[in-house]
Amino acid sequence: MAYTQNVTDSCLPECGVARFLALLNGPWATLVVRELLSGTRRFTELRDALPGISPHTLTNRLRQFEKYGIVVRTAYPEIPPRVEYRLTPLGEGLRDVLDAMNTWALSIPEPVPAQ
Amino acid sequence: MAYTQNVTDSCLPECGVARFLALLNGPWATLVVRELLSGTRRFTELRDALPGISPHTLTNRLRQFEKYGIVVRTAYPEIPPRVEYRLTPLGEGLRDVLDAMNTWALSIPEPVPAQ
DNA sequence: CAGAATCCTGTGTGATACTG
DNA sequence: CAGTATCACACAGGATTCTG
């Protein structure tokens, strides 16, 4: 396993946890999903909602999600262009996972590490 | 935010999801937790249960978990040495998150990407 | 057995500039 | 607006060797 498992041209791992990690890899991926859980978003809206993310990274994550069927990209042939991203039902299913993360984080006693 | 947010010498992010990502960073971290959810494990047992992980990486993850109060390390002064790792109550709380990941992964229709 | 030390690599990401 | 292109970097991780 390299830094990130190559899932592009191979099948997903057996273990569900490993599958999740293979698809939502990197620090930004899950945060992008978090934003999309609020509803359909445009490229700029996502970028603005995720302070620090570069267009390069945002594009990469969205493209990957699209490929895996987590996100649907809709481009409107207008000028200026308008593109909207929304979660598929599969992507919507990630809400439970993110909720679990959130719930767990609330159980952290201190602003760890309390040193 | 660098590649991975530096949480070592700063406070955790506000958002729970971001907190989770800051503490369980990298592809191996969550898998180590997955193994420990089955019970106390020795160093070698973890290494063997995680095919491909290097002692270097395993050590790093365990040390980080220890620092964050997710894992407790117990060294027995024997020869040969014996060291056991077990989850703290905080670490046990991660079970719900991993379960959610697993459940979600089961909803993936195909061995994505089907092609 | 349970690592520590050293060196190296892969890749997610950042910064900046540019385009249809 | 919604990206793409290019260069460069930080850090998780791998391989190997070695030790109390």
PDB file of C-alpha atoms (C1' of nucleotides) in Angstrom:
ATOM      1  CA  MET A   1       0.000   0.000   0.000  1.00  0.00           C
ATOM      2  CA  ALA A   2       1.521   3.252  -1.073  1.00  0.00           C
ATOM      3  CA  TYR A   3       0.724   6.440   0.686  1.00  0.00           C
ATOM      4  CA  THR A   4      -2.774   6.170  -0.642  1.00  0.00           C
ATOM      5  CA  GLN A   5      -4.005   2.945  -2.010  1.00  0.00           C
ATOM      6  CA  ASN A   6      -4.450   3.031  -5.723  1.00  0.00           C
ATOM      7  CA  VAL A   7      -8.122   2.468  -6.162  1.00  0.00           C
ATOM      8  CA  THR A   8      -8.303   4.022  -9.585  1.00  0.00           C
ATOM      9  CA  ASP A   9      -7.529   0.980 -11.610  1.00  0.00           C
ATOM     10  CA  SER A  10      -8.267  -1.767  -9.172  1.00  0.00           C
ATOM     11  CA  CYS A  11     -11.111  -3.023  -7.074  1.00  0.00           C
ATOM     12  CA  LEU A  12     -11.902  -1.665  -3.661  1.00  0.00           C
ATOM     13  CA  PRO A  13     -10.662  -3.399  -0.540  1.00  0.00           C
ATOM     14  CA  GLU A  14     -12.842  -5.937   1.179  1.00  0.00           C
ATOM     15  CA  CYS A  15     -13.058  -4.159   4.495  1.00  0.00           C
ATOM     16  CA  GLY A  16     -15.633  -1.414   4.625  1.00  0.00           C
ATOM     17  CA  VAL A  17     -13.434   0.842   6.695  1.00  0.00           C
ATOM     18  CA  ALA A  18     -10.627   0.466   4.184  1.00  0.00           C
ATOM     19  CA  ARG A  19     -13.073   1.228   1.389  1.00  0.00           C
ATOM     20  CA  PHE A  20     -14.096   4.425   3.021  1.00  0.00           C
ATOM     21  CA  LEU A  21     -10.478   5.429   3.488  1.00  0.00           C
ATOM     22  CA  ALA A  22      -9.658   4.636  -0.122  1.00  0.00           C
ATOM     23  CA  LEU A  23     -12.462   6.840  -1.423  1.00  0.00           C
ATOM     24  CA  LEU A  24     -12.312   9.686   1.045  1.00  0.00           C
ATOM     25  CA  ASN A  25      -8.568  10.072   1.136  1.00  0.00           C
ATOM     26  CA  GLY A  26      -6.670  13.160   2.146  1.00  0.00           C
ATOM     27  CA  PRO A  27      -7.581  15.903   4.583  1.00  0.00           C
ATOM     28  CA  TRP A  28      -9.914  17.766   2.228  1.00  0.00           C
ATOM     29  CA  ALA A  29     -12.076  15.013   0.811  1.00  0.00           C
ATOM     30  CA  THR A  30     -14.334  14.575   3.804  1.00  0.00           C
ATOM     31  CA  LEU A  31     -14.640  18.310   4.306  1.00  0.00           C
ATOM     32  CA  VAL A  32     -15.871  18.735   0.748  1.00  0.00           C
ATOM     33  CA  VAL A  33     -18.525  16.124   1.420  1.00  0.00           C
ATOM     34  CA  ARG A  34     -19.467  17.944   4.581  1.00  0.00           C
ATOM     35  CA  GLU A  35     -20.233  21.066   2.592  1.00  0.00           C
ATOM     36  CA  LEU A  36     -22.238  19.193  -0.007  1.00  0.00           C
ATOM     37  CA  LEU A  37     -24.358  17.635   2.718  1.00  0.00           C
ATOM     38  CA  SER A  38     -25.948  21.052   3.099  1.00  0.00           C
ATOM     39  CA  GLY A  39     -27.160  20.924  -0.458  1.00  0.00           C
ATOM     40  CA  THR A  40     -26.129  21.633  -4.032  1.00  0.00           C
ATOM     41  CA  ARG A  41     -23.122  23.906  -4.319  1.00  0.00           C
ATOM     42  CA  ARG A  42     -21.282  25.722  -7.062  1.00  0.00           C
ATOM     43  CA  PHE A  43     -17.544  25.564  -7.465  1.00  0.00           C
ATOM     44  CA  THR A  44     -16.958  28.990  -5.993  1.00  0.00           C
ATOM     45  CA  GLU A  45     -19.331  28.347  -3.131  1.00  0.00           C
ATOM     46  CA  LEU A  46     -17.386  25.258  -2.147  1.00  0.00           C
ATOM     47  CA  ARG A  47     -14.099  27.090  -2.447  1.00  0.00           C
ATOM     48  CA  ASP A  48     -15.312  29.915  -0.265  1.00  0.00           C
ATOM     49  CA  ALA A  49     -16.771  27.544   2.304  1.00  0.00           C
ATOM     50  CA  LEU A  50     -13.442  25.748   2.621  1.00  0.00           C
ATOM     51  CA  PRO A  51     -10.893  28.386   3.580  1.00  0.00           C
ATOM     52  CA  GLY A  52      -7.458  27.433   2.377  1.00  0.00           C
ATOM     53  CA  ILE A  53      -8.411  24.960  -0.303  1.00  0.00           C
ATOM     54  CA  SER A  54      -6.910  25.591  -3.704  1.00  0.00           C
ATOM     55  CA  PRO A  55      -8.923  25.285  -6.911  1.00  0.00           C
ATOM     56  CA  HIS A  56      -6.488  22.582  -7.910  1.00  0.00           C
ATOM     57  CA  THR A  57      -7.318  20.453  -4.910  1.00  0.00           C
ATOM     58  CA  LEU A  58     -11.034  21.147  -5.042  1.00  0.00           C
ATOM     59  CA  THR A  59     -11.140  20.088  -8.663  1.00  0.00           C
ATOM     60  CA  ASN A  60      -9.252  16.916  -7.939  1.00  0.00           C
ATOM     61  CA  ARG A  61     -11.541  15.897  -5.098  1.00  0.00           C
ATOM     62  CA  LEU A  62     -14.707  16.655  -7.046  1.00  0.00           C
ATOM     63  CA  ARG A  63     -13.458  14.740 -10.066  1.00  0.00           C
ATOM     64  CA  GLN A  64     -12.657  11.744  -7.921  1.00  0.00           C
ATOM     65  CA  PHE A  65     -16.031  11.839  -6.209  1.00  0.00           C
ATOM     66  CA  GLU A  66     -17.697  12.069  -9.595  1.00  0.00           C
ATOM     67  CA  LYS A  67     -15.836   9.018 -10.777  1.00  0.00           C
ATOM     68  CA  TYR A  68     -16.860   7.019  -7.745  1.00  0.00           C
ATOM     69  CA  GLY A  69     -20.480   8.012  -7.970  1.00  0.00           C
ATOM     70  CA  ILE A  70     -20.520  10.077  -4.823  1.00  0.00           C
ATOM     71  CA  VAL A  71     -21.116  13.401  -6.546  1.00  0.00           C
ATOM     72  CA  VAL A  72     -22.919  14.519  -9.679  1.00  0.00           C
ATOM     73  CA  ARG A  73     -21.600  17.415 -11.704  1.00  0.00           C
ATOM     74  CA  THR A  74     -24.060  19.496 -13.696  1.00  0.00           C
ATOM     75  CA  ALA A  75     -22.771  22.127 -16.103  1.00  0.00           C
ATOM     76  CA  TYR A  76     -25.156  24.698 -17.510  1.00  0.00           C
ATOM     77  CA  PRO A  77     -24.240  26.024 -20.952  1.00  0.00           C
ATOM     78  CA  GLU A  78     -24.419  29.657 -19.973  1.00  0.00           C
ATOM     79  CA  ILE A  79     -22.150  32.623 -20.010  1.00  0.00           C
ATOM     80  CA  PRO A  80     -20.652  32.970 -17.553  1.00  0.00           C
ATOM     81  CA  PRO A  81     -20.574  29.221 -16.984  1.00  0.00           C
ATOM     82  CA  ARG A  82     -22.390  27.701 -14.054  1.00  0.00           C
ATOM     83  CA  VAL A  83     -21.585  24.316 -12.591  1.00  0.00           C
ATOM     84  CA  GLU A  84     -23.351  22.672  -9.726  1.00  0.00           C
ATOM     85  CA  TYR A  85     -22.294  19.758  -7.588  1.00  0.00           C
ATOM     86  CA  ARG A  86     -24.622  17.630  -5.561  1.00  0.00           C
ATOM     87  CA  LEU A  87     -24.342  14.370  -3.711  1.00  0.00           C
ATOM     88  CA  THR A  88     -25.762  11.189  -5.156  1.00  0.00           C
ATOM     89  CA  PRO A  89     -27.801   8.924  -2.883  1.00  0.00           C
ATOM     90  CA  LEU A  90     -24.549   7.104  -2.213  1.00  0.00           C
ATOM     91  CA  GLY A  91     -22.916  10.371  -1.228  1.00  0.00           C
ATOM     92  CA  GLU A  92     -25.888  11.267   0.939  1.00  0.00           C
ATOM     93  CA  GLY A  93     -25.253   8.056   2.807  1.00  0.00           C
ATOM     94  CA  LEU A  94     -22.047   9.585   4.093  1.00  0.00           C
ATOM     95  CA  ARG A  95     -24.095  11.796   6.359  1.00  0.00           C
ATOM     96  CA  ASP A  96     -24.250   9.067   8.970  1.00  0.00           C
ATOM     97  CA  VAL A  97     -20.490   8.704   8.910  1.00  0.00           C
ATOM     98  CA  LEU A  98     -19.863  12.416   9.269  1.00  0.00           C
ATOM     99  CA  ASP A  99     -22.417  12.594  12.036  1.00  0.00           C
ATOM    100  CA  ALA A 100     -20.613   9.822  13.856  1.00  0.00           C
ATOM    101  CA  MET A 101     -17.338  11.706  13.503  1.00  0.00           C
ATOM    102  CA  ASN A 102     -18.944  14.820  14.866  1.00  0.00           C
ATOM    103  CA  THR A 103     -20.486  13.008  17.795  1.00  0.00           C
ATOM    104  CA  TRP A 104     -17.193  11.381  18.659  1.00  0.00           C
ATOM    105  CA  ALA A 105     -15.295  14.651  18.505  1.00  0.00           C
ATOM    106  CA  LEU A 106     -17.717  16.146  21.002  1.00  0.00           C
ATOM    107  CA  SER A 107     -16.628  13.487  23.480  1.00  0.00           C
ATOM    108  CA  ILE A 108     -13.055  14.744  23.454  1.00  0.00           C
ATOM    109  CA  PRO A 109     -12.552  16.107  26.962  1.00  0.00           C
ATOM    110  CA  GLU A 110      -9.914  18.773  26.340  1.00  0.00           C
ATOM    111  CA  PRO A 111      -8.650  20.711  23.387  1.00  0.00           C
ATOM    112  CA  VAL A 112      -6.384  17.706  23.016  1.00  0.00           C
ATOM    113  CA  PRO A 113      -3.524  17.479  23.473  1.00  0.00           C
ATOM    114  CA  ALA A 114      -3.902  19.235  26.785  1.00  0.00           C
ATOM    115  CA  GLN A 115      -0.136  18.862  26.714  1.00  0.00           C
TER     116      GLN A 115
ATOM    117  CA  MET B   1      -3.590  24.016   6.165  1.00  0.00           C
ATOM    118  CA  ALA B   2      -0.558  22.120   5.089  1.00  0.00           C
ATOM    119  CA  TYR B   3      -0.885  18.657   3.709  1.00  0.00           C
ATOM    120  CA  THR B   4      -1.928  17.565   7.136  1.00  0.00           C
ATOM    121  CA  GLN B   5      -2.975  20.078   9.644  1.00  0.00           C
ATOM    122  CA  ASN B   6      -0.466  20.520  12.398  1.00  0.00           C
ATOM    123  CA  VAL B   7      -2.394  19.573  15.463  1.00  0.00           C
ATOM    124  CA  THR B   8       0.630  18.781  17.541  1.00  0.00           C
ATOM    125  CA  ASP B   9       1.284  22.205  18.917  1.00  0.00           C
ATOM    126  CA  SER B  10      -2.042  23.869  18.402  1.00  0.00           C
ATOM    127  CA  CYS B  11      -5.645  23.417  19.390  1.00  0.00           C
ATOM    128  CA  LEU B  12      -8.036  21.238  17.503  1.00  0.00           C
ATOM    129  CA  PRO B  13     -10.369  22.660  14.896  1.00  0.00           C
ATOM    130  CA  GLU B  14     -13.875  23.663  15.863  1.00  0.00           C
ATOM    131  CA  CYS B  15     -15.679  21.341  13.519  1.00  0.00           C
ATOM    132  CA  GLY B  16     -16.024  17.795  14.761  1.00  0.00           C
ATOM    133  CA  VAL B  17     -15.400  16.302  11.368  1.00  0.00           C
ATOM    134  CA  ALA B  18     -12.207  18.312  11.026  1.00  0.00           C
ATOM    135  CA  ARG B  19     -11.165  17.162  14.484  1.00  0.00           C
ATOM    136  CA  PHE B  20     -11.580  13.577  13.534  1.00  0.00           C
ATOM    137  CA  LEU B  21      -9.548  14.120  10.387  1.00  0.00           C
ATOM    138  CA  ALA B  22      -6.812  15.876  12.307  1.00  0.00           C
ATOM    139  CA  LEU B  23      -6.436  13.005  14.754  1.00  0.00           C
ATOM    140  CA  LEU B  24      -6.972  10.048  12.471  1.00  0.00           C
ATOM    141  CA  ASN B  25      -4.873  11.269   9.585  1.00  0.00           C
ATOM    142  CA  GLY B  26      -3.296   9.130   6.945  1.00  0.00           C
ATOM    143  CA  PRO B  27      -4.505   5.852   5.508  1.00  0.00           C
ATOM    144  CA  TRP B  28      -3.194   3.660   8.316  1.00  0.00           C
ATOM    145  CA  ALA B  29      -4.440   5.468  11.391  1.00  0.00           C
ATOM    146  CA  THR B  30      -8.036   4.328  11.179  1.00  0.00           C
ATOM    147  CA  LEU B  31      -7.022   0.790  10.326  1.00  0.00           C
ATOM    148  CA  VAL B  32      -4.907   0.591  13.469  1.00  0.00           C
ATOM    149  CA  VAL B  33      -7.919   1.667  15.481  1.00  0.00           C
ATOM    150  CA  ARG B  34      -9.975  -0.956  13.727  1.00  0.00           C
ATOM    151  CA  GLU B  35      -7.637  -3.662  14.975  1.00  0.00           C
ATOM    152  CA  LEU B  36      -7.613  -2.330  18.507  1.00  0.00           C
ATOM    153  CA  LEU B  37     -11.398  -2.365  18.592  1.00  0.00           C
ATOM    154  CA  SER B  38     -11.113  -6.140  18.815  1.00  0.00           C
ATOM    155  CA  GLY B  39      -9.215  -5.843  22.064  1.00  0.00           C
ATOM    156  CA  THR B  40      -5.748  -5.352  23.495  1.00  0.00           C
ATOM    157  CA  ARG B  41      -2.985  -6.064  21.016  1.00  0.00           C
ATOM    158  CA  ARG B  42       0.784  -6.352  21.113  1.00  0.00           C
ATOM    159  CA  PHE B  43       3.039  -4.567  18.667  1.00  0.00           C
ATOM    160  CA  THR B  44       3.687  -7.650  16.599  1.00  0.00           C
ATOM    161  CA  GLU B  45       0.049  -8.628  16.586  1.00  0.00           C
ATOM    162  CA  LEU B  46      -0.903  -5.272  15.145  1.00  0.00           C
ATOM    163  CA  ARG B  47       1.860  -5.455  12.585  1.00  0.00           C
ATOM    164  CA  ASP B  48       0.767  -8.902  11.473  1.00  0.00           C
ATOM    165  CA  ALA B  49      -2.877  -7.906  11.336  1.00  0.00           C
ATOM    166  CA  LEU B  50      -2.055  -4.998   9.053  1.00  0.00           C
ATOM    167  CA  PRO B  51      -0.279  -6.462   6.048  1.00  0.00           C
ATOM    168  CA  GLY B  52       2.065  -3.943   4.503  1.00  0.00           C
ATOM    169  CA  ILE B  53       2.463  -1.604   7.435  1.00  0.00           C
ATOM    170  CA  SER B  54       6.035  -0.865   8.437  1.00  0.00           C
ATOM    171  CA  PRO B  55       7.173  -0.798  12.067  1.00  0.00           C
ATOM    172  CA  HIS B  56       8.080   2.812  11.465  1.00  0.00           C
ATOM    173  CA  THR B  57       4.543   3.763  10.562  1.00  0.00           C
ATOM    174  CA  LEU B  58       2.944   1.613  13.220  1.00  0.00           C
ATOM    175  CA  THR B  59       5.087   3.192  15.893  1.00  0.00           C
ATOM    176  CA  ASN B  60       4.277   6.681  14.683  1.00  0.00           C
ATOM    177  CA  ARG B  61       0.528   6.067  14.690  1.00  0.00           C
ATOM    178  CA  LEU B  62       0.547   4.453  18.110  1.00  0.00           C
ATOM    179  CA  ARG B  63       2.620   7.267  19.581  1.00  0.00           C
ATOM    180  CA  GLN B  64       0.251   9.836  18.190  1.00  0.00           C
ATOM    181  CA  PHE B  65      -2.774   8.001  19.499  1.00  0.00           C
ATOM    182  CA  GLU B  66      -1.117   7.777  22.873  1.00  0.00           C
ATOM    183  CA  LYS B  67      -0.524  11.491  22.903  1.00  0.00           C
ATOM    184  CA  TYR B  68      -4.131  12.213  22.061  1.00  0.00           C
ATOM    185  CA  GLY B  69      -5.507   9.866  24.673  1.00  0.00           C
ATOM    186  CA  ILE B  70      -6.955   7.406  22.218  1.00  0.00           C
ATOM    187  CA  VAL B  71      -4.639   4.558  23.114  1.00  0.00           C
ATOM    188  CA  VAL B  72      -2.861   3.419  26.259  1.00  0.00           C
ATOM    189  CA  ARG B  73       0.548   1.787  26.032  1.00  0.00           C
ATOM    190  CA  THR B  74       1.539  -0.692  28.709  1.00  0.00           C
ATOM    191  CA  ALA B  75       5.091  -2.009  28.808  1.00  0.00           C
ATOM    192  CA  TYR B  76       5.874  -5.037  30.934  1.00  0.00           C
ATOM    193  CA  PRO B  77       9.445  -5.139  32.256  1.00  0.00           C
ATOM    194  CA  GLU B  78      10.150  -8.629  31.031  1.00  0.00           C
ATOM    195  CA  ILE B  79      12.643 -10.316  28.819  1.00  0.00           C
ATOM    196  CA  PRO B  80      11.811 -10.464  26.030  1.00  0.00           C
ATOM    197  CA  PRO B  81       9.874  -7.212  26.350  1.00  0.00           C
ATOM    198  CA  ARG B  82       6.116  -7.204  26.066  1.00  0.00           C
ATOM    199  CA  VAL B  83       4.088  -4.145  25.204  1.00  0.00           C
ATOM    200  CA  GLU B  84       0.348  -3.983  24.961  1.00  0.00           C
ATOM    201  CA  TYR B  85      -1.872  -1.391  23.381  1.00  0.00           C
ATOM    202  CA  ARG B  86      -5.486  -0.861  24.183  1.00  0.00           C
ATOM    203  CA  LEU B  87      -8.066   1.788  23.433  1.00  0.00           C
ATOM    204  CA  THR B  88      -9.100   4.289  26.051  1.00  0.00           C
ATOM    205  CA  PRO B  89     -12.801   5.001  26.511  1.00  0.00           C
ATOM    206  CA  LEU B  90     -12.291   7.849  24.062  1.00  0.00           C
ATOM    207  CA  GLY B  91     -10.757   5.449  21.583  1.00  0.00           C
ATOM    208  CA  GLU B  92     -13.586   2.982  22.139  1.00  0.00           C
ATOM    209  CA  GLY B  93     -15.938   5.735  21.101  1.00  0.00           C
ATOM    210  CA  LEU B  94     -14.506   5.456  17.623  1.00  0.00           C
ATOM    211  CA  ARG B  95     -16.356   2.186  17.192  1.00  0.00           C
ATOM    212  CA  ASP B  96     -19.484   4.039  16.138  1.00  0.00           C
ATOM    213  CA  VAL B  97     -17.551   5.951  13.503  1.00  0.00           C
ATOM    214  CA  LEU B  98     -15.932   2.840  12.073  1.00  0.00           C
ATOM    215  CA  ASP B  99     -19.264   1.071  12.106  1.00  0.00           C
ATOM    216  CA  ALA B 100     -20.773   3.921  10.136  1.00  0.00           C
ATOM    217  CA  MET B 101     -17.956   3.686   7.620  1.00  0.00           C
ATOM    218  CA  ASN B 102     -18.524  -0.012   7.276  1.00  0.00           C
ATOM    219  CA  THR B 103     -22.249   0.363   6.854  1.00  0.00           C
ATOM    220  CA  TRP B 104     -21.788   3.008   4.212  1.00  0.00           C
ATOM    221  CA  ALA B 105     -19.284   0.928   2.281  1.00  0.00           C
ATOM    222  CA  LEU B 106     -21.789  -1.902   2.132  1.00  0.00           C
ATOM    223  CA  SER B 107     -24.132   0.406   0.255  1.00  0.00           C
ATOM    224  CA  ILE B 108     -21.666   0.794  -2.597  1.00  0.00           C
ATOM    225  CA  PRO B 109     -23.417  -0.895  -5.503  1.00  0.00           C
ATOM    226  CA  GLU B 110     -20.437  -2.093  -7.553  1.00  0.00           C
ATOM    227  CA  PRO B 111     -16.801  -2.785  -6.915  1.00  0.00           C
ATOM    228  CA  VAL B 112     -16.467   0.881  -7.807  1.00  0.00           C
ATOM    229  CA  PRO B 113     -15.315   1.993 -10.217  1.00  0.00           C
ATOM    230  CA  ALA B 114     -17.030  -0.656 -12.294  1.00  0.00           C
ATOM    231  CA  GLN B 115     -14.544  -0.299 -15.086  1.00  0.00           C
TER     232      GLN B 115
ATOM    233  C1'  DC C   1      10.084  -8.519  20.980  1.00  0.00           C
ATOM    234  C1'  DA C   2       9.558  -3.834  20.259  1.00  0.00           C
ATOM    235  C1'  DG C   3      11.031  -0.708  18.520  1.00  0.00           C
ATOM    236  C1'  DA C   4      14.871   3.349  16.829  1.00  0.00           C
ATOM    237  C1'  DA C   5      17.747   5.363  13.054  1.00  0.00           C
ATOM    238  C1'  DT C   6      18.436   6.524   8.532  1.00  0.00           C
ATOM    239  C1'  DC C   7      17.300   7.471   3.932  1.00  0.00           C
ATOM    240  C1'  DC C   8      14.024   7.651   0.434  1.00  0.00           C
ATOM    241  C1'  DT C   9       9.448   7.932  -2.189  1.00  0.00           C
ATOM    242  C1'  DG C  10       4.659   8.947  -3.356  1.00  0.00           C
ATOM    243  C1'  DT C  11       0.971  12.083  -3.473  1.00  0.00           C
ATOM    244  C1'  DG C  12      -2.253  15.326  -1.620  1.00  0.00           C
ATOM    245  C1'  DT C  13      -1.742  19.887  -1.477  1.00  0.00           C
ATOM    246  C1'  DG C  14      -0.320  25.028  -2.127  1.00  0.00           C
ATOM    247  C1'  DA C  15       0.881  29.161  -4.989  1.00  0.00           C
ATOM    248  C1'  DT C  16       0.657  31.388  -8.958  1.00  0.00           C
ATOM    249  C1'  DA C  17      -0.641  32.341 -13.458  1.00  0.00           C
ATOM    250  C1'  DC C  18      -3.593  31.692 -17.226  1.00  0.00           C
ATOM    251  C1'  DT C  19      -7.994  30.520 -20.265  1.00  0.00           C
ATOM    252  C1'  DG C  20     -12.752  29.485 -22.562  1.00  0.00           C
TER     253       DG C  20
ATOM    254  C1'  DC D   1     -17.095  31.530 -13.343  1.00  0.00           C
ATOM    255  C1'  DA D   2     -14.897  27.389 -13.378  1.00  0.00           C
ATOM    256  C1'  DG D   3     -11.576  25.678 -13.940  1.00  0.00           C
ATOM    257  C1'  DT D   4      -6.329  24.080 -16.118  1.00  0.00           C
ATOM    258  C1'  DA D   5      -1.158  24.214 -16.031  1.00  0.00           C
ATOM    259  C1'  DT D   6       3.097  24.300 -13.827  1.00  0.00           C
ATOM    260  C1'  DC D   7       6.202  24.145 -10.231  1.00  0.00           C
ATOM    261  C1'  DA D   8       7.253  23.033  -5.603  1.00  0.00           C
ATOM    262  C1'  DC D   9       6.591  21.309  -0.870  1.00  0.00           C
ATOM    263  C1'  DA D  10       5.258  18.751   3.462  1.00  0.00           C
ATOM    264  C1'  DC D  11       4.458  14.678   5.473  1.00  0.00           C
ATOM    265  C1'  DA D  12       2.645   9.841   5.794  1.00  0.00           C
ATOM    266  C1'  DG D  13       4.653   5.984   4.633  1.00  0.00           C
ATOM    267  C1'  DG D  14       8.301   2.201   2.883  1.00  0.00           C
ATOM    268  C1'  DA D  15      12.826  -0.270   3.128  1.00  0.00           C
ATOM    269  C1'  DT D  16      16.581  -1.471   5.502  1.00  0.00           C
ATOM    270  C1'  DT D  17      19.519  -1.968   9.286  1.00  0.00           C
ATOM    271  C1'  DC D  18      20.400  -2.238  14.022  1.00  0.00           C
ATOM    272  C1'  DT D  19      19.725  -2.643  19.310  1.00  0.00           C
ATOM    273  C1'  DG D  20      18.339  -3.199  24.459  1.00  0.00           C
TER     274       DG D  20
END
